[in-house]
mmCIF file of C-alpha atoms in Angstrom:
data_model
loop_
_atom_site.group_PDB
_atom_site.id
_atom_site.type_symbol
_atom_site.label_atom_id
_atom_site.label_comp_id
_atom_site.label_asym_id
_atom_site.label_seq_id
_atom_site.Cartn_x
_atom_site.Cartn_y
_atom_site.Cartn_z
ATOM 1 C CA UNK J 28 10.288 -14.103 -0.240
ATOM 2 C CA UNK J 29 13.416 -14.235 -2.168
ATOM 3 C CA UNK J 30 15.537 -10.804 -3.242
ATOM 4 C CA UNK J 31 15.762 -12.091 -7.080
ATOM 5 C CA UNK J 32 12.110 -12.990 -7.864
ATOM 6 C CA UNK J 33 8.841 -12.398 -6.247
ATOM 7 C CA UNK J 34 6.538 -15.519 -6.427
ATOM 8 C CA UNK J 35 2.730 -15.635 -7.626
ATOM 9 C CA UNK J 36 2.584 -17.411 -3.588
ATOM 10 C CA UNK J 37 4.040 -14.384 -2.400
ATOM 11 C CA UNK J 38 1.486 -12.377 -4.050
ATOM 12 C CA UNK J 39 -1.075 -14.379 -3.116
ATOM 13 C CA UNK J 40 0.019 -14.315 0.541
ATOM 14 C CA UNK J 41 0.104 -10.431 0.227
ATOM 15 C CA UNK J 42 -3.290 -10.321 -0.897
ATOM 16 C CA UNK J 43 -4.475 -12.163 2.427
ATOM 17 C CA UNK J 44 -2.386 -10.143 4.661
ATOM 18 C CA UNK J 45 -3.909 -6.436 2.912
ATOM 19 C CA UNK J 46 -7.117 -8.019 3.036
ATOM 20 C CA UNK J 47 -9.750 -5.071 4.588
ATOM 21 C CA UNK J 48 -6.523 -2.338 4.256
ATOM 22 C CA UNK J 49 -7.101 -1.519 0.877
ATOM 23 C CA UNK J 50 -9.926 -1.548 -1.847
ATOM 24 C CA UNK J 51 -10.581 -3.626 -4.700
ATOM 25 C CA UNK J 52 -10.888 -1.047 -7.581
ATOM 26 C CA UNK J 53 -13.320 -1.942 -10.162
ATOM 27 C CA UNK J 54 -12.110 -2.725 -13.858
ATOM 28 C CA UNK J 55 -14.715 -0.947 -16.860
ATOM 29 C CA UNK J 56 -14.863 -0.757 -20.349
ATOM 30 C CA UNK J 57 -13.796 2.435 -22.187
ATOM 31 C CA UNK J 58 -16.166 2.649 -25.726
ATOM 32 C CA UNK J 59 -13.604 5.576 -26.381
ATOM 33 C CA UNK J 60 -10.515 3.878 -26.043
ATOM 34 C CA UNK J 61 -11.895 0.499 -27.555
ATOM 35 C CA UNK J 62 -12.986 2.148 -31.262
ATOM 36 C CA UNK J 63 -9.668 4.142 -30.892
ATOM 37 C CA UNK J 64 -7.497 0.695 -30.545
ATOM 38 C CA UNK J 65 -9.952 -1.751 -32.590
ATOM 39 C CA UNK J 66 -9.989 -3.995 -29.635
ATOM 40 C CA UNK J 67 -11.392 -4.095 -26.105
ATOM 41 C CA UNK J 68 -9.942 -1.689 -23.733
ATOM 42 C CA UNK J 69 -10.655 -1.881 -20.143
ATOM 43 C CA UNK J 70 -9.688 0.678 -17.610
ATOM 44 C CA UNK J 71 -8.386 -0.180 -13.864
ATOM 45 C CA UNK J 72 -9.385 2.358 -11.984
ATOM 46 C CA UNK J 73 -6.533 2.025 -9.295
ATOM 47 C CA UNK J 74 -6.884 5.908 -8.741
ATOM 48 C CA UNK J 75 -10.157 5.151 -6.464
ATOM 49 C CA UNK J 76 -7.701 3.713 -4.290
ATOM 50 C CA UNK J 77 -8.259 4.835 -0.624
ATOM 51 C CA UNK J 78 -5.427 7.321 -0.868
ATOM 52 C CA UNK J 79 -5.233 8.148 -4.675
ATOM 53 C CA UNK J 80 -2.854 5.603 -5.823
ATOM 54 C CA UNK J 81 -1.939 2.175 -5.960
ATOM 55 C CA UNK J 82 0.991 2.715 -3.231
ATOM 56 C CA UNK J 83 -1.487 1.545 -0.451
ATOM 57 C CA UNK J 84 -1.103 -2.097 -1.435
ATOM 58 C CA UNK J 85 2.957 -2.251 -0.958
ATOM 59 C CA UNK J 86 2.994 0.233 1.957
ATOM 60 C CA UNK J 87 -0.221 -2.212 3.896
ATOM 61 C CA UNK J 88 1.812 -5.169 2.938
ATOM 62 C CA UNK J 89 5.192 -3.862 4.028
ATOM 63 C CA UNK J 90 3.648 -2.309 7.228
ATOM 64 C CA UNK J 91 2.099 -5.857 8.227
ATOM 65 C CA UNK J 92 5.163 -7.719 7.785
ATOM 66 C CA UNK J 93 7.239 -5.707 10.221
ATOM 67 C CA UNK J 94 8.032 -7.587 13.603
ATOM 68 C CA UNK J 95 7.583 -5.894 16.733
ATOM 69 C CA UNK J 96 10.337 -4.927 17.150
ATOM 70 C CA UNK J 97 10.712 -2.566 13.968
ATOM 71 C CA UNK J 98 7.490 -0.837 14.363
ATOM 72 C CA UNK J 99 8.768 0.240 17.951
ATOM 73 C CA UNK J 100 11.555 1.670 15.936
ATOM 74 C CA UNK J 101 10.028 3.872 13.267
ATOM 75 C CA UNK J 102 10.138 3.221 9.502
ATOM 76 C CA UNK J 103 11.469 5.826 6.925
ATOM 77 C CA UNK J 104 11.262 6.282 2.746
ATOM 78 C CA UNK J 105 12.082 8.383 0.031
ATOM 79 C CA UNK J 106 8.989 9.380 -2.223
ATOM 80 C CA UNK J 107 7.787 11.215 -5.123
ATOM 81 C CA UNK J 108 4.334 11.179 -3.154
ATOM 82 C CA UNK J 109 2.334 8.617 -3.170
ATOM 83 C CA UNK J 110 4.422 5.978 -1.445
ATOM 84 C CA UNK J 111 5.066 8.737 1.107
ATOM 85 C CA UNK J 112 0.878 8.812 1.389
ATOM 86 C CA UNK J 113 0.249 5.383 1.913
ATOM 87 C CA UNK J 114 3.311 5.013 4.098
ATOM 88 C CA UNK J 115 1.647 7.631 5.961
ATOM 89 C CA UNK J 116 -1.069 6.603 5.786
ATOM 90 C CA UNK J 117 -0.981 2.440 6.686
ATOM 91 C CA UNK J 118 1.750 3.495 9.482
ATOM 92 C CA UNK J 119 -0.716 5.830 11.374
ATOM 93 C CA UNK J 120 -3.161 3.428 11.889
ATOM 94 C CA UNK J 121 -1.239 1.038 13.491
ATOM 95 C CA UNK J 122 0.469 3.785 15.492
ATOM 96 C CA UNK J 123 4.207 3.785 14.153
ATOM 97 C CA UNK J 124 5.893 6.878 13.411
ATOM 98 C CA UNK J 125 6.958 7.343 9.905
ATOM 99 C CA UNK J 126 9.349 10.090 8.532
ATOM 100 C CA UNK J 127 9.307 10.747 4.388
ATOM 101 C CA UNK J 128 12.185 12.024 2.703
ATOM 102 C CA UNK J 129 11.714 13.911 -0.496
ATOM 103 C CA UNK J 130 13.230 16.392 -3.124
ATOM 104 C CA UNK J 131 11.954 19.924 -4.009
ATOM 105 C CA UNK J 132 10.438 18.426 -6.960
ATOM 106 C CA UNK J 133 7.575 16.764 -5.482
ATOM 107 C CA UNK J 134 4.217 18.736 -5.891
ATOM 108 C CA UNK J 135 3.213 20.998 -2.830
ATOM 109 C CA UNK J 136 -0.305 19.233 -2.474
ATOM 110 C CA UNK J 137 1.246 16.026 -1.976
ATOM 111 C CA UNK J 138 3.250 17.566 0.371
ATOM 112 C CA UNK J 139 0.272 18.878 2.411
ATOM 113 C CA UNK J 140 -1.562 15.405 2.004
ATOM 114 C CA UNK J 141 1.867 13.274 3.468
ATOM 115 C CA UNK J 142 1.652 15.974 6.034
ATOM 116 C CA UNK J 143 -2.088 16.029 7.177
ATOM 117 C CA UNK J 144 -1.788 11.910 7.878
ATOM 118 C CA UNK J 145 0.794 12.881 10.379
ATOM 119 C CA UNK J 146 4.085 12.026 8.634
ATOM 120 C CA UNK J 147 7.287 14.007 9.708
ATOM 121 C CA UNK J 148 8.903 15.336 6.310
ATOM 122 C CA UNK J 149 12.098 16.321 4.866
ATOM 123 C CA UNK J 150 12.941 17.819 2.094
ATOM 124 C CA UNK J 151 16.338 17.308 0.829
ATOM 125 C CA UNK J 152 18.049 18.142 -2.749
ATOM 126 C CA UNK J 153 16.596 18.074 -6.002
ATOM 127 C CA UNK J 154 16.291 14.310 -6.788
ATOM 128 C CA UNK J 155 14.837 11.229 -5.580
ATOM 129 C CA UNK J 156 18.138 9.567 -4.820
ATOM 130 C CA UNK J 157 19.159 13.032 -2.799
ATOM 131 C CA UNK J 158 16.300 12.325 -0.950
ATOM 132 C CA UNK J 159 17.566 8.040 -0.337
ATOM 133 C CA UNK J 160 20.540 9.252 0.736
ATOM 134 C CA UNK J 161 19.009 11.026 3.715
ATOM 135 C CA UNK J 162 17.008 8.225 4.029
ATOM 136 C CA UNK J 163 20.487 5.709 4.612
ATOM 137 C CA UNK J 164 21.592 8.278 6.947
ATOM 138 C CA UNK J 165 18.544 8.203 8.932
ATOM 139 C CA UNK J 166 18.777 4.222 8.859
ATOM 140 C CA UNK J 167 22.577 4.376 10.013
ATOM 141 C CA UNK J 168 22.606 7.006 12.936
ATOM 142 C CA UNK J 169 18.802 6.562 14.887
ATOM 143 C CA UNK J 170 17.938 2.787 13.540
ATOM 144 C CA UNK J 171 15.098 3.485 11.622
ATOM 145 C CA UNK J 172 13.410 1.047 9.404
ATOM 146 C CA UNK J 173 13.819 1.526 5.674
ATOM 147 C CA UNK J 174 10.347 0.932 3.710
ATOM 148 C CA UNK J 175 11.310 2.062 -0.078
ATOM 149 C CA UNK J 176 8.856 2.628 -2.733
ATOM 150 C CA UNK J 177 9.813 -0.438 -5.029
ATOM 151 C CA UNK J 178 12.766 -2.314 -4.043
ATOM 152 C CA UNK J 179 11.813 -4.141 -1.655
ATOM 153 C CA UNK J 180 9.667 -7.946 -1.731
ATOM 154 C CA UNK J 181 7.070 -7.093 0.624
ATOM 155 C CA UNK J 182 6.123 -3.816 -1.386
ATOM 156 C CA UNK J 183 6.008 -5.569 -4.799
ATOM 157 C CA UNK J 184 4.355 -8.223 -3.701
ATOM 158 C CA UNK J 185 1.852 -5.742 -2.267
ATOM 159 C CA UNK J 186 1.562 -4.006 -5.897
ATOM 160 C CA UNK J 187 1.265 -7.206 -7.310
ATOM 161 C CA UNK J 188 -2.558 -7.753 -5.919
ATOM 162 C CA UNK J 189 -3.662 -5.322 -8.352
ATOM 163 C CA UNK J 190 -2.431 -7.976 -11.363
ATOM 164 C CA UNK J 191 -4.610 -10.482 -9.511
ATOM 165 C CA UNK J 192 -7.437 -8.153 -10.037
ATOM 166 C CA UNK J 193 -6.832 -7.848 -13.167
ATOM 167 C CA UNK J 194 -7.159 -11.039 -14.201
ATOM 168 C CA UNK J 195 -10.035 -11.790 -12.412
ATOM 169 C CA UNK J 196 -11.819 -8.681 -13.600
ATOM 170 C CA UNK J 197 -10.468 -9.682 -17.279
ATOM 171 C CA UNK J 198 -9.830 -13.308 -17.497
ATOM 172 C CA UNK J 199 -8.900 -13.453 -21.227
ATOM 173 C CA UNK J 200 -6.520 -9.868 -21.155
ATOM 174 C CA UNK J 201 -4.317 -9.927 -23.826
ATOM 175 C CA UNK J 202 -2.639 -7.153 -23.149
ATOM 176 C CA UNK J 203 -1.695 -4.957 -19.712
ATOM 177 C CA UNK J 204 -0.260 -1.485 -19.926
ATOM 178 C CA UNK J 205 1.340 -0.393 -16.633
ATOM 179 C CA UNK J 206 2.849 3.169 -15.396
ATOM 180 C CA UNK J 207 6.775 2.470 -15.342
ATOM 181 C CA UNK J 208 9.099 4.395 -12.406
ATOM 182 C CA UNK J 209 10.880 2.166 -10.369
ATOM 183 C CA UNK J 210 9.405 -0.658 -11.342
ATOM 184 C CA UNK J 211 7.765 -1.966 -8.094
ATOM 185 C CA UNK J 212 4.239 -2.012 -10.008
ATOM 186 C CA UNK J 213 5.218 -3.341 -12.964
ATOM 187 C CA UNK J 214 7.020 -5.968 -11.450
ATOM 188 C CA UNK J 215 4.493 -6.778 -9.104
ATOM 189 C CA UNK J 216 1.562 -6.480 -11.694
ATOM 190 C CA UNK J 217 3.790 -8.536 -14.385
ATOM 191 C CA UNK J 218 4.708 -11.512 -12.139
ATOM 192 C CA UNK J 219 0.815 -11.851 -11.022
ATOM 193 C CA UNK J 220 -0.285 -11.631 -14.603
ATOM 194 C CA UNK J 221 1.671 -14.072 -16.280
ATOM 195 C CA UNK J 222 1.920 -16.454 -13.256
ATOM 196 C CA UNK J 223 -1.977 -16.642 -14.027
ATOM 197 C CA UNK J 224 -2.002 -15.921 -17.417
ATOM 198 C CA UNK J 225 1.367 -16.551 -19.077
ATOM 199 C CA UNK J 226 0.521 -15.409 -22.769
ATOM 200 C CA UNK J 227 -1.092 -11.979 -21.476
ATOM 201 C CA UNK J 228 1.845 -9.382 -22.821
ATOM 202 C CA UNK J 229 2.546 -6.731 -20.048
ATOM 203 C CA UNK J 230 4.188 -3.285 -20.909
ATOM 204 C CA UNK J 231 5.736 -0.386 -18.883
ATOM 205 C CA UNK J 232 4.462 2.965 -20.054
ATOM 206 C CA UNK J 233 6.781 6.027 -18.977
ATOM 207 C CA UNK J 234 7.253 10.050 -20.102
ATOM 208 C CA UNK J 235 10.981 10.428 -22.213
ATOM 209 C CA UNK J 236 11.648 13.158 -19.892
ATOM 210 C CA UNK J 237 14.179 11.036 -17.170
ATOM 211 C CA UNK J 238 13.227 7.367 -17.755
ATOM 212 C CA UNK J 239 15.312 5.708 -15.689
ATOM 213 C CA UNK J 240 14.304 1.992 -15.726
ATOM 214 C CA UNK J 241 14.236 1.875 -19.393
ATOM 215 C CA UNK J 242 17.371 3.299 -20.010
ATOM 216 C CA UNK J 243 18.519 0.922 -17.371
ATOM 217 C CA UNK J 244 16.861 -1.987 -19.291
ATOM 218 C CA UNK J 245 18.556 -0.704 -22.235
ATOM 219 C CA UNK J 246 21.824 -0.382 -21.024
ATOM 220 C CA UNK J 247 21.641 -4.123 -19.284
ATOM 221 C CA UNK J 248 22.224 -2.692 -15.856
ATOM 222 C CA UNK J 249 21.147 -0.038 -13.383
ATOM 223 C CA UNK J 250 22.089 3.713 -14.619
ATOM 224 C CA UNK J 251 22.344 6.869 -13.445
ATOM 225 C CA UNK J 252 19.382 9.543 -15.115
ATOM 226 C CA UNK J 253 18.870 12.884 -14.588
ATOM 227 C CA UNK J 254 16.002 13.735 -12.951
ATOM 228 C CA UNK J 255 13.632 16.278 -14.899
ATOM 229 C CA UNK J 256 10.260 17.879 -14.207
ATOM 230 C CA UNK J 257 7.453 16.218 -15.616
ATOM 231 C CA UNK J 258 3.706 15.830 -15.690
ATOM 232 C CA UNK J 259 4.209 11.997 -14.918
ATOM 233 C CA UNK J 260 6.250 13.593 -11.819
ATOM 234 C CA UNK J 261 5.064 9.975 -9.643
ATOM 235 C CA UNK J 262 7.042 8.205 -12.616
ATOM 236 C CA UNK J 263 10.624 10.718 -11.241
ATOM 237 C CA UNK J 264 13.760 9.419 -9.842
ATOM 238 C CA UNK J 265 15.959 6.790 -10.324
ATOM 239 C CA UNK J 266 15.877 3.161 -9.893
ATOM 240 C CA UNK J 267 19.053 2.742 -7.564
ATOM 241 C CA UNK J 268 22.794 1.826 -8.832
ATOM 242 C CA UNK J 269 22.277 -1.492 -6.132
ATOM 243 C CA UNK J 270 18.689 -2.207 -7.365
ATOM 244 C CA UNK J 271 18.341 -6.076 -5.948
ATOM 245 C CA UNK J 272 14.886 -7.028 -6.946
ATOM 246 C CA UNK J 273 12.837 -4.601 -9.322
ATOM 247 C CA UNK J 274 15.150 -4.395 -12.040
ATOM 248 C CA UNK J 275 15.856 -7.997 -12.745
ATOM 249 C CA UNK J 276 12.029 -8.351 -12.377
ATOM 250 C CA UNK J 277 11.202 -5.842 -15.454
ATOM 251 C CA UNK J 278 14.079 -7.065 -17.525
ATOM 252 C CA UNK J 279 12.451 -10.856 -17.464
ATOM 253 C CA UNK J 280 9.069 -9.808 -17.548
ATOM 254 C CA UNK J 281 8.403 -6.888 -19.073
ATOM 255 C CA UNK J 282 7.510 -7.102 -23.060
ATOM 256 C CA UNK J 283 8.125 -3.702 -23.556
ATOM 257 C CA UNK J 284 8.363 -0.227 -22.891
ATOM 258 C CA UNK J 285 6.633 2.830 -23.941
ATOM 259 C CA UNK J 286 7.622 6.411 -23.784
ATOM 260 C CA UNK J 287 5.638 9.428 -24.359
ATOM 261 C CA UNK J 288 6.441 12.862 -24.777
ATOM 262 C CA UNK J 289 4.657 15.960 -22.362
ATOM 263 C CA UNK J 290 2.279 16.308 -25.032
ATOM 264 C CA UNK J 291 1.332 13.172 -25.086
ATOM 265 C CA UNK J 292 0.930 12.924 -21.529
ATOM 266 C CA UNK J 293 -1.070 15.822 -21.515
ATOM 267 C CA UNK J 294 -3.436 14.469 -24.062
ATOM 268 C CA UNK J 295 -3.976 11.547 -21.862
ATOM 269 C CA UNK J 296 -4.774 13.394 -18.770
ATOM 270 C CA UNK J 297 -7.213 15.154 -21.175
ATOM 271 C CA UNK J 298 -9.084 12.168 -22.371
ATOM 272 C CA UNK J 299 -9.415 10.809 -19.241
ATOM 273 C CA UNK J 300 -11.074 13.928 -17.991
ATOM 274 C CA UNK J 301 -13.057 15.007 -20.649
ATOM 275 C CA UNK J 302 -14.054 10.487 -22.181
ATOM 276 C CA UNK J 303 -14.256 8.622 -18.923
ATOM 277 C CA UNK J 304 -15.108 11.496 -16.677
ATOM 278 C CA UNK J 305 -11.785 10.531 -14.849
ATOM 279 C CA UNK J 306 -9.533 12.919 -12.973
ATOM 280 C CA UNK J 307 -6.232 11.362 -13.217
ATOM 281 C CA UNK J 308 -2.632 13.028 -12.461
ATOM 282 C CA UNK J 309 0.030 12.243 -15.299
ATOM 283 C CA UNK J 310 1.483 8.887 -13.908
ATOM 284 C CA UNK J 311 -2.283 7.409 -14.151
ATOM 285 C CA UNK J 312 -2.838 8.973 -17.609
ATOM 286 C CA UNK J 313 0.220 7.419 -19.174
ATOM 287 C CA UNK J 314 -1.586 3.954 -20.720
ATOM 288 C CA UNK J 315 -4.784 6.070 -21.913
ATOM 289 C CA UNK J 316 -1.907 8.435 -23.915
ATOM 290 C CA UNK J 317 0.044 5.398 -25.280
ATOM 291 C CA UNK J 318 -3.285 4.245 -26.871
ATOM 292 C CA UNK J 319 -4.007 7.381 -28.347
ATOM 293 C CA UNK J 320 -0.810 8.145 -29.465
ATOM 294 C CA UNK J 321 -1.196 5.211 -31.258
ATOM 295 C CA UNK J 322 2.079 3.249 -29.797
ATOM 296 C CA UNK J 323 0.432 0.524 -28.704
ATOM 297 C CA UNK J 324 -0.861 -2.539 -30.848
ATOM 298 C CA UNK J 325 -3.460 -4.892 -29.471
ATOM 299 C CA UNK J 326 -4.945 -8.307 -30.842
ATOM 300 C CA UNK J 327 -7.111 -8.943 -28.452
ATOM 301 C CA UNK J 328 -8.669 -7.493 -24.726
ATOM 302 C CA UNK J 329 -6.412 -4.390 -23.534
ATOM 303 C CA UNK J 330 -6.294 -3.553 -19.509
ATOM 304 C CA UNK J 331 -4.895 -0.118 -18.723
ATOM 305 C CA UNK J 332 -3.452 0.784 -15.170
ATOM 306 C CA UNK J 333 -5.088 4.494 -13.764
ATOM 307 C CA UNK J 334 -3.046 4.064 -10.846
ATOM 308 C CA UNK J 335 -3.183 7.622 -9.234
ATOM 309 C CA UNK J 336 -4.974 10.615 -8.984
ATOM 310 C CA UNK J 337 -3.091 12.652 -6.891
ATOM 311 C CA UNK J 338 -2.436 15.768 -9.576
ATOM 312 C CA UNK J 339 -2.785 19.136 -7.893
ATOM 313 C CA UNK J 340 -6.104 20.981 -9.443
ATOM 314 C CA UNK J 341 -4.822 24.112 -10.390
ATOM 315 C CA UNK J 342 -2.543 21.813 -12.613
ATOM 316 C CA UNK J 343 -5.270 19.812 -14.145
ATOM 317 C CA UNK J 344 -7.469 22.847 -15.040
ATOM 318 C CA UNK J 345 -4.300 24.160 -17.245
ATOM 319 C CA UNK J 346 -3.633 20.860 -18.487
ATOM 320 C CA UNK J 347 -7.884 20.847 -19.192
ATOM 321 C CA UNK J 348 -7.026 24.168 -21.003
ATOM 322 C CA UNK J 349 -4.191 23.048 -22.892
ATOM 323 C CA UNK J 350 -2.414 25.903 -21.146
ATOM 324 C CA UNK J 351 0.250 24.042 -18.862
ATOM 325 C CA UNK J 352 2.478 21.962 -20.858
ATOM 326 C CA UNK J 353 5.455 24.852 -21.266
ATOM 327 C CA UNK J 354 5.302 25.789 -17.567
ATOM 328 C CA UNK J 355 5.048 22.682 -15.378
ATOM 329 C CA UNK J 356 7.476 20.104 -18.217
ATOM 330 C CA UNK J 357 10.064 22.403 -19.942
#
């Protein structure tokens, strides 16, 4: 794998390597959705995933492609949750000892969950790239092996198997929203989809509040962003002034980028909930709420990423109740 590009043979190879690791979620129609858009809209239910998100695939992938040699070692990350999960997860069962570095603003039950799978934790500062920095430090002085949550080939070549999926589930997509942090799914989901399909659009879907990759993308370069709460709290954090792969990936990919506001979000998480019977945390919900916020145009079959589910339930009930959007965004 190359540090500029990640291949549709890299993907491919990924997809081998995760083979019996992770699940293949199942792709189904939304009626809702589809009268809402006037076109076909299919839901990827990536939040079935064996630990709630899509992170499984890069943290497998990246777990199998460590030599001996590094697993003896230990591997560490920085994580808004879910990569911390899978990390967690996919390290434990081949017995290597993981440590997770996060900031105060990830969500107490993903905490617990990171946790329970065995995972030492830290908690440092109030950002995700507080939280890298202890991560470099931990690299530096005791050797550990750095696993991040996007920048890095064998994790986005790991995300990427879900665009494969795609594709397969919907051969004739003409359009593939994606939840947009870091940009390790997008990338990954983006390369697979047009290396199979090149006229299939792909967009990255993200909340206003603290968008880091698209005001990177609009400034033509990595950028600082303040971190802010959220709903979409998995989509948190920045994208890293030295970003070598994801970046560049987005930027030649990527035919556009959505934002939504709390609201919006909220509404999303909503519909899933209450239309498609789907409990979905606000990362996952983020395609379903650019559809019915009516920011997205579609001429033809329309694939939406669920990729997590990891919201904490007192949360979701507010959300349900329309009760939460002042308290757990502002």
């Amino acid at each position: 794998m190359t540090t500029s590009r990640i291949s549709l043979s890299d993907i491919r190879a990924a997809r081998e390597r995760i083979a019996g690791k992770i699940e293949r979620t199942p792709t189904v129609p939304s009626r809702s959705l589809s009268q809402h858009l006037g076109a076909p809209v299919y839901l990827k239910l990536e939040h079935r995933q064996t630990t709630g998100a899509f992170k499984l695939r890069g943290a497998s992938n990246a777990i199998a492609s460590l030599t001996d040699e590094e697993r003896a070692r230990g591997v560490v990350a920085a994580s808004t949750g879910n990569h911390g999960r899978a990390l967690a997860y996919a390290a434990r069962l081949q017995g290597i000892h993981v440590t997770i570095c996060m900031s105060r603003l990830v969500p107490q039950n993903k905490l617990d969950e990171i946790r329970r799978l065995g995972a030492e934790i830290r908690i440092v500062g109030n950002s995700q790239d507080d939280a890298q920095r202890e991560v470099e430090r931990l690299v530096a002085e005791e050797g550990l092996i750095m696993l991040p949550p996007f920048d890095h080939p064998a994790v986005v070549a790991g995300q990427g198997t879900l665009g494969l999926e795609i594709i397969e589930q919907v051969p004739d997509a003409a359009l593939v929203l994606v939840p947009l942090s870091g940009g390790g799914l997008a990338a990954g989901v983006a390369a697979a989809v047009k290396g199979v399909s090149p006229a299939t659009k792909v967009m990255g879907v993200s909340m206003a509040r603290g968008a880091a990759m698209k005001a990177s993308l609009d400034a033509g370069h990595p950028v600082l962003v303040e971190e802010l709460p959220t709903l979409a709290d998995s989509l948190g954090g920045g994208i890293g002034l030295d970003n070598r792969l994801t970046f560049s990936m987005c930027r030649d990919l990527l035919d556009d980028v959505i934002l939504l506001s709390e609201d919006e979000i909220a509404t999303g998480i909503r519909h899933a909930y209450e239309q498609e019977r789907e409990i979905v945390e606000g990362a996952g919900a983020v395609g379903i709420a650019a559809v019915l916020a009516g920011k997205v145009k579609a001429n033809g079959p329309t694939v939406l990423v669920l990729s997590g589910r990891n919201i904490d339930m007192t949360l979701h009930r507010k959300i349900i109740c329309g009760e939460a959007i002042a308290e757990s965004a502002a």
